[in-house]
Coordinates of N, CA, C and O in Angstrom, one line a residue:
M1032 N -11.0 35.0 -29.3 CA -12.1 36.0 -28.5 C -13.6 35.7 -29.2 O -13.7 35.4 -30.4
T1033 N -14.5 35.8 -28.3 CA -15.8 35.8 -28.6 C -16.6 37.2 -29.1 O -15.9 38.2 -28.7
P1034 N -17.6 37.3 -29.8 CA -18.1 38.5 -29.9 C -18.4 39.1 -28.7 O -18.4 40.5 -28.6
F1035 N -19.0 38.5 -27.5 CA -19.3 39.4 -26.5 C -17.8 39.6 -25.8 O -17.9 40.8 -25.4
G1036 N -16.7 39.1 -25.9 CA -15.4 39.4 -25.2 C -15.0 40.8 -26.0 O -14.6 41.8 -25.4
E1037 N -15.2 40.7 -27.4 CA -14.7 41.8 -28.2 C -15.6 43.1 -27.8 O -15.1 44.1 -27.7
A1038 N -17.0 43.0 -27.5 CA -17.9 44.0 -27.2 C -17.5 44.5 -25.9 O -17.5 45.7 -25.6
V1039 N -17.3 43.7 -25.1 CA -17.0 44.3 -23.7 C -15.7 45.0 -23.7 O -15.5 45.9 -23.0
R1040 N -14.6 44.5 -24.4 CA -13.3 45.1 -24.6 C -13.4 46.5 -25.0 O -13.0 47.4 -24.7
R1041 N -14.2 46.6 -26.1 CA -14.6 47.9 -26.8 C -15.4 48.9 -25.9 O -14.8 50.0 -25.8
L1042 N -16.5 48.4 -25.1 CA -16.9 49.2 -24.1 C -16.0 49.8 -22.9 O -15.8 51.0 -22.8
R1043 N -15.2 48.6 -22.4 CA -14.2 49.1 -21.5 C -13.0 50.2 -22.0 O -12.9 51.2 -21.2
Q1044 N -12.6 50.0 -23.1 CA -11.8 50.9 -23.7 C -12.5 52.4 -24.1 O -11.6 53.4 -23.7
R1045 N -13.6 52.3 -24.5 CA -14.4 53.5 -24.6 C -14.4 54.3 -23.3 O -14.4 55.5 -23.4
K1046 N -14.8 53.6 -22.2 CA -14.8 54.3 -21.1 C -13.3 54.5 -20.4 O -13.4 55.2 -19.5
G1047 N -12.4 54.1 -21.1 CA -11.1 54.2 -20.3 C -10.8 53.2 -19.0 O -10.0 54.1 -18.1
V1048 N -11.3 52.3 -18.8 CA -11.0 51.5 -17.5 C -10.3 50.4 -18.0 O -10.4 49.8 -19.0
S1049 N -9.5 49.9 -16.7 CA -8.7 48.7 -16.9 C -9.7 47.6 -16.5 O -10.6 47.6 -16.0
Q1050 N -9.1 46.3 -16.9 CA -9.7 45.2 -16.4 C -10.1 45.0 -15.1 O -11.1 44.3 -14.5
K1051 N -9.0 45.4 -14.6 CA -8.8 45.3 -13.0 C -10.0 46.1 -12.3 O -10.7 45.6 -11.4
D1052 N -10.0 47.2 -12.7 CA -11.1 48.4 -12.2 C -12.7 47.9 -12.6 O -13.4 47.7 -11.7
M1053 N -12.8 47.5 -13.8 CA -14.0 46.8 -14.2 C -14.5 45.6 -13.4 O -15.6 45.3 -13.0
A1054 N -13.4 44.7 -13.3 CA -13.7 43.6 -12.6 C -14.1 43.7 -11.1 O -15.2 43.2 -10.4
Q1055 N -13.3 44.5 -10.4 CA -13.8 45.0 -9.3 C -15.0 45.7 -9.1 O -15.9 45.2 -8.3
A1056 N -15.6 46.4 -10.0 CA -16.7 47.2 -9.9 C -18.0 46.1 -10.0 O -18.9 46.4 -9.5
I1057 N -17.8 45.1 -10.7 CA -18.9 44.4 -11.2 C -19.0 43.0 -10.5 O -19.8 42.0 -10.5
G1058 N -17.8 42.8 -9.5 CA -18.0 41.7 -8.6 C -17.2 40.5 -9.3 O -17.8 39.4 -8.7
V1059 N -16.3 40.7 -10.0 CA -15.7 39.2 -10.5 C -14.1 39.6 -10.5 O -13.8 40.6 -10.1
S1060 N -13.3 38.6 -10.6 CA -11.9 38.5 -10.5 C -11.4 39.0 -11.8 O -12.1 38.9 -13.0
P1061 N -10.3 39.7 -11.9 CA -9.6 40.2 -13.1 C -9.4 39.0 -14.0 O -9.6 39.2 -15.2
A1062 N -9.0 37.9 -13.6 CA -8.7 36.7 -14.3 C -9.9 36.3 -15.0 O -9.8 36.0 -16.2
Y1063 N -11.2 36.3 -14.4 CA -12.4 35.8 -14.9 C -12.6 36.7 -16.2 O -13.0 36.3 -17.2
L1064 N -12.5 38.1 -15.7 CA -13.0 39.1 -17.0 C -12.0 38.9 -18.1 O -12.4 39.1 -19.3
S1065 N -10.8 38.7 -17.9 CA -9.8 38.4 -18.9 C -10.1 37.2 -19.7 O -10.0 37.3 -20.8
A1066 N -10.4 36.1 -19.0 CA -10.9 35.0 -19.6 C -12.2 35.1 -20.5 O -12.2 34.6 -21.7
L1067 N -13.1 35.8 -20.0 CA -14.4 36.0 -20.6 C -14.0 37.0 -22.1 O -14.4 36.6 -23.0
E1068 N -13.2 38.0 -21.7 CA -12.6 38.7 -23.0 C -11.9 38.0 -24.2 O -12.3 38.3 -25.2
H1069 N -11.2 37.1 -23.6 CA -10.3 36.4 -24.6 C -11.2 35.1 -25.1 O -10.5 34.2 -25.8
G1070 N -12.3 34.7 -24.7 CA -13.2 33.7 -25.2 C -12.7 32.3 -24.3 O -13.0 31.1 -25.0
R1071 N -12.2 32.3 -23.3 CA -11.8 31.2 -22.7 C -12.8 30.9 -21.5 O -12.6 29.7 -20.7
R1072 N -13.8 31.6 -21.4 CA -14.9 31.3 -20.7 C -16.3 31.3 -21.5 O -16.3 32.0 -22.6
G1073 N -17.3 30.4 -21.2 CA -18.4 30.2 -21.8 C -19.3 31.5 -21.8 O -18.9 32.6 -21.4
K1074 N -20.6 31.3 -22.2 CA -21.5 32.5 -22.2 C -21.8 33.0 -20.8 O -21.9 32.1 -19.8
P1075 N -21.8 34.2 -20.6 CA -21.9 34.8 -19.3 C -23.4 34.7 -18.8 O -24.3 34.6 -19.4
S1076 N -23.6 34.6 -17.3 CA -24.8 34.5 -17.0 C -25.6 35.9 -17.2 O -25.0 37.0 -17.3
F1077 N -27.0 35.7 -16.8 CA -27.8 36.8 -17.2 C -27.4 38.0 -16.0 O -27.5 39.1 -16.4
D1078 N -27.2 37.5 -14.8 CA -26.7 38.5 -13.7 C -25.7 39.3 -14.1 O -25.5 40.5 -13.9
L1079 N -24.7 38.4 -14.6 CA -23.5 39.2 -15.1 C -23.6 40.1 -16.1 O -23.3 41.2 -16.3
L1080 N -24.4 39.8 -17.2 CA -24.7 40.7 -18.0 C -25.6 41.9 -17.6 O -25.3 43.1 -18.2
Q1081 N -26.4 41.8 -16.7 CA -27.1 43.0 -16.2 C -26.1 43.9 -15.4 O -26.1 45.1 -15.4
R1082 N -25.0 43.3 -14.9 CA -24.0 44.0 -14.2 C -23.1 44.9 -15.1 O -22.8 46.0 -14.8
V1083 N -22.8 44.1 -16.2 CA -22.0 44.7 -17.2 C -22.7 45.8 -17.9 O -22.2 47.0 -18.0
A1084 N -24.0 45.7 -18.0 CA -24.9 46.8 -18.7 C -25.0 47.9 -17.7 O -25.0 49.3 -18.1
G1085 N -25.2 47.8 -16.3 CA -25.3 48.6 -15.3 C -23.9 49.4 -15.4 O -24.0 50.6 -15.2
Y1086 N -22.8 48.8 -15.4 CA -21.5 49.3 -15.1 C -21.3 50.4 -16.2 O -20.8 51.6 -15.9
F1087 N -21.7 50.0 -17.3 CA -21.6 51.0 -18.6 C -22.7 51.8 -18.8 O -22.7 52.8 -19.6
N1088 N -23.8 51.6 -18.0 CA -24.8 52.7 -17.9 C -25.4 52.9 -19.5 O -25.5 53.7 -19.9
I1089 N -25.5 51.5 -19.9 CA -26.1 51.6 -21.4 C -27.5 51.6 -21.7 O -28.3 50.9 -20.8
I1090 N -28.0 52.2 -22.6 CA -29.6 52.3 -22.9 C -30.0 50.9 -23.2 O -29.3 49.9 -23.6
W1091 N -31.4 50.7 -23.2 CA -32.1 49.5 -23.3 C -31.7 48.9 -24.7 O -31.4 47.7 -24.7
D1092 N -31.8 49.6 -25.8 CA -31.6 49.0 -27.2 C -30.1 48.3 -27.0 O -29.7 47.2 -27.5
E1093 N -29.1 49.1 -26.5 CA -27.6 48.6 -26.7 C -27.6 47.4 -25.8 O -26.8 46.6 -25.8
A1094 N -28.1 47.7 -24.5 CA -28.2 46.4 -23.7 C -28.8 45.1 -24.2 O -28.1 44.1 -24.1
E1095 N -29.9 45.3 -25.0 CA -30.5 44.2 -25.5 C -29.6 43.6 -26.6 O -29.3 42.2 -26.9
E1096 N -28.8 44.4 -27.4 CA -27.8 44.1 -28.2 C -26.7 43.2 -27.7 O -26.3 42.1 -28.1
L1097 N -26.1 43.8 -26.6 CA -25.1 43.1 -25.8 C -25.5 41.6 -25.3 O -24.8 40.9 -25.4
F1098 N -27.0 41.6 -25.0 CA -27.5 40.4 -24.5 C -27.4 39.4 -25.5 O -27.2 38.0 -25.5
M1099 N -27.9 39.8 -26.8 CA -27.9 38.9 -28.0 C -26.5 38.5 -28.4 O -26.3 37.2 -28.8
I1100 N -25.6 39.5 -28.4 CA -24.2 39.1 -28.5 C -23.6 38.0 -27.7 O -23.0 37.0 -28.1
A1101 N -24.0 38.1 -26.5 CA -23.7 37.1 -25.4 C -24.2 35.8 -25.7 O -23.4 34.7 -25.6
G1102 N -25.5 35.8 -26.1 CA -26.1 34.5 -26.6 C -25.3 33.8 -27.8 O -25.3 32.6 -27.8
A1103 N -24.7 34.6 -28.6 CA -24.0 33.9 -29.6 C -22.4 33.8 -29.3 O -21.5 33.8 -30.4
S1104 N -22.1 33.7 -28.0 CA -20.7 33.7 -27.6 C -20.3 32.6 -27.0 O -19.0 32.6 -26.2
D1105 N -20.9 31.8 -27.0 CA -20.2 30.5 -26.4 C -19.5 29.7 -27.0 O -19.6 29.3 -28.1
P1106 N -17.9 29.7 -26.6 CA -16.9 29.1 -27.7 C -17.0 27.5 -27.7 O -16.2 27.0 -28.4
R1107 N -18.0 26.9 -26.8 CA -18.0 25.4 -27.0 C -19.6 25.1 -27.5 O -20.2 24.9 -26.7
V1108 N -19.4 25.0 -28.7 CA -20.9 24.6 -29.4 C -21.0 23.5 -29.6 O -20.1 22.6 -30.0
V1109 N -22.2 22.8 -29.2 CA -22.9 21.4 -29.6 C -23.8 21.5 -30.7 O -24.6 22.4 -30.6
L1110 N -23.5 20.7 -31.7 CA -24.5 20.4 -32.8 C -25.2 19.0 -32.7 O -24.4 18.2 -32.5
D1111 N -26.5 19.1 -32.7 CA -27.2 18.0 -32.5 C -27.7 17.5 -33.8 O -28.6 18.2 -34.3
T1112 N -27.2 16.4 -34.5 CA -27.7 16.1 -35.7 C -28.6 14.8 -35.7 O -28.9 14.2 -36.6
S1113 N -29.0 14.5 -34.4 CA -29.8 13.2 -34.2 C -31.2 13.6 -35.0 O -31.9 14.6 -35.0
G1114 N -31.5 12.5 -35.7 CA -32.7 12.5 -36.7 C -32.6 13.0 -37.9 O -33.4 13.0 -38.6
L1115 N -31.3 13.7 -38.2 CA -31.1 14.0 -39.4 C -30.5 13.0 -40.3 O -29.9 12.2 -39.8
G1116 N -30.4 13.1 -41.7 CA -29.7 12.2 -42.6 C -28.0 12.3 -42.1 O -27.4 13.2 -41.6
P1117 N -27.4 11.2 -42.7 CA -26.0 11.0 -42.5 C -25.1 12.1 -43.0 O -24.0 12.5 -42.3
E1118 N -25.7 12.8 -43.9 CA -24.6 14.0 -44.6 C -24.8 15.2 -43.6 O -23.7 15.8 -43.6
Y1119 N -25.9 15.6 -42.9 CA -25.8 16.4 -41.8 C -24.7 16.1 -40.7 O -24.1 17.0 -40.4
T1120 N -24.6 14.8 -40.1 CA -23.7 14.6 -39.2 C -22.1 14.7 -39.7 O -21.4 15.3 -39.0
A1121 N -22.1 14.1 -41.0 CA -20.7 14.4 -41.6 C -20.2 15.9 -41.8 O -19.2 16.1 -41.4
F1122 N -21.4 16.4 -42.3 CA -21.0 17.9 -42.5 C -20.7 18.7 -41.1 O -19.6 19.5 -41.0
A1123 N -21.4 18.4 -40.1 CA -21.2 18.9 -38.7 C -19.5 18.6 -38.2 O -18.9 19.4 -37.9
N1124 N -19.2 17.2 -38.5 CA -18.0 16.9 -38.0 C -16.9 17.4 -38.8 O -15.9 17.8 -38.2
H1125 N -17.0 17.5 -40.2 CA -16.1 18.1 -40.9 C -16.0 19.7 -40.6 O -14.7 20.3 -40.5
L1126 N -16.9 20.3 -40.3 CA -16.8 21.8 -39.9 C -16.2 21.9 -38.7 O -15.3 22.7 -38.5
A1127 N -16.3 21.1 -37.7 CA -15.8 21.0 -36.3 C -14.2 20.9 -36.6 O -13.5 21.5 -35.8
R1128 N -13.9 19.8 -37.4 CA -12.4 19.8 -37.8 C -11.7 20.9 -38.5 O -10.6 21.3 -38.3
A1129 N -12.3 21.5 -39.3 CA -11.9 22.4 -40.3 C -12.0 24.0 -39.5 O -11.3 24.8 -40.2
I1130 N -12.8 24.2 -38.7 CA -13.1 25.6 -38.4 C -12.0 26.6 -38.1 O -12.1 27.6 -38.4
R1131 N -10.9 25.9 -37.5 CA -9.8 26.8 -37.1 C -9.1 27.2 -38.4 O -8.3 28.1 -38.4
T1132 N -9.1 26.5 -39.4 CA -8.4 26.9 -40.7 C -9.2 27.7 -41.8 O -8.6 28.3 -42.7
L1133 N -10.4 28.0 -41.4 CA -11.3 28.8 -42.4 C -10.8 30.3 -42.1 O -10.7 30.8 -41.0
S1134 N -10.6 30.8 -43.2 CA -10.5 32.4 -43.2 C -11.6 33.0 -42.9 O -12.6 32.8 -43.0
P1135 N -11.4 34.5 -42.4 CA -12.5 35.3 -42.1 C -13.6 35.5 -43.3 O -14.8 35.6 -43.2
A1136 N -13.0 35.6 -44.6 CA -13.8 35.6 -45.8 C -14.6 34.5 -46.0 O -15.8 34.6 -46.4
V1137 N -14.2 33.2 -45.8 CA -14.9 32.0 -45.9 C -16.2 31.9 -44.8 O -17.3 31.7 -45.1
I1138 N -15.9 32.5 -43.5 CA -16.6 32.6 -42.5 C -18.1 33.5 -43.0 O -19.0 33.2 -42.8
R1139 N -17.4 34.7 -43.5 CA -18.4 35.5 -44.1 C -19.4 35.0 -45.1 O -20.5 35.2 -45.2
E1140 N -18.7 34.1 -45.9 CA -19.6 33.3 -46.9 C -20.7 32.5 -46.4 O -21.8 32.5 -46.8
F1141 N -20.1 31.7 -45.5 CA -21.1 30.8 -44.9 C -22.3 31.7 -44.1 O -23.3 31.2 -44.1
E1142 N -21.9 32.8 -43.5 CA -22.8 33.5 -42.7 C -24.0 34.0 -43.8 O -25.1 33.9 -43.5
E1143 N -23.2 34.5 -44.9 CA -24.4 35.1 -46.2 C -25.2 33.8 -46.3 O -26.4 34.0 -46.6
I1144 N -24.9 32.7 -46.6 CA -25.6 31.4 -47.0 C -26.6 31.2 -46.1 O -27.8 30.9 -46.4
L1145 N -26.2 31.2 -44.7 CA -27.1 31.0 -43.6 C -28.3 31.9 -43.6 O -29.4 31.7 -43.3
K1146 N -27.8 33.1 -43.8 CA -29.0 34.2 -43.6 C -29.9 34.1 -44.8 O -31.1 34.4 -44.5
K1147 N -29.4 33.6 -46.0 CA -30.4 33.3 -47.1 C -31.4 32.0 -46.7 O -32.5 32.2 -47.1
T1148 N -30.9 31.1 -46.0 CA -31.7 30.0 -45.7 C -32.5 30.3 -44.7 O -33.7 29.9 -44.4
E1149 N -32.5 31.4 -43.7 CA -33.3 31.8 -42.6 C -34.6 32.5 -43.3 O -35.6 32.5 -42.7
T1150 N -34.1 33.2 -44.3 CA -35.5 34.0 -44.8 C -36.2 33.2 -45.7 O -37.4 33.5 -46.0
V1151 N -35.8 32.1 -46.3 CA -36.3 31.1 -47.1 C -37.5 30.2 -46.1 O -38.6 29.9 -46.4
E1152 N -36.9 29.9 -44.8 CA -37.7 29.2 -44.1 C -39.2 29.7 -43.5 O -39.8 30.5 -43.5

């Protein structure tokens, strides 16, 4: 599941609607909505994001957060290490091979490390 899929599922459950009903209301198939929720589809289009936000009648701040979550929800990520040292490429490949075996705690540790590097830049 992607962060966006999880957010949509929570919104849908909060409103008490089925995937089928929501899919019909926003003009997609139930299979597509299910695949989106389960992370088997990539990042949704801006048009679809607007339809989802409109369907749930969410306010601007919450809609903006949903759009940001969607931006971080593409399950097929590409890392471009061209122009960087060989250790960067080796690390990216190692991460790609190991990502499915990492625990949520290790992922949180990586996130904390990355947040610290963002504040230094």
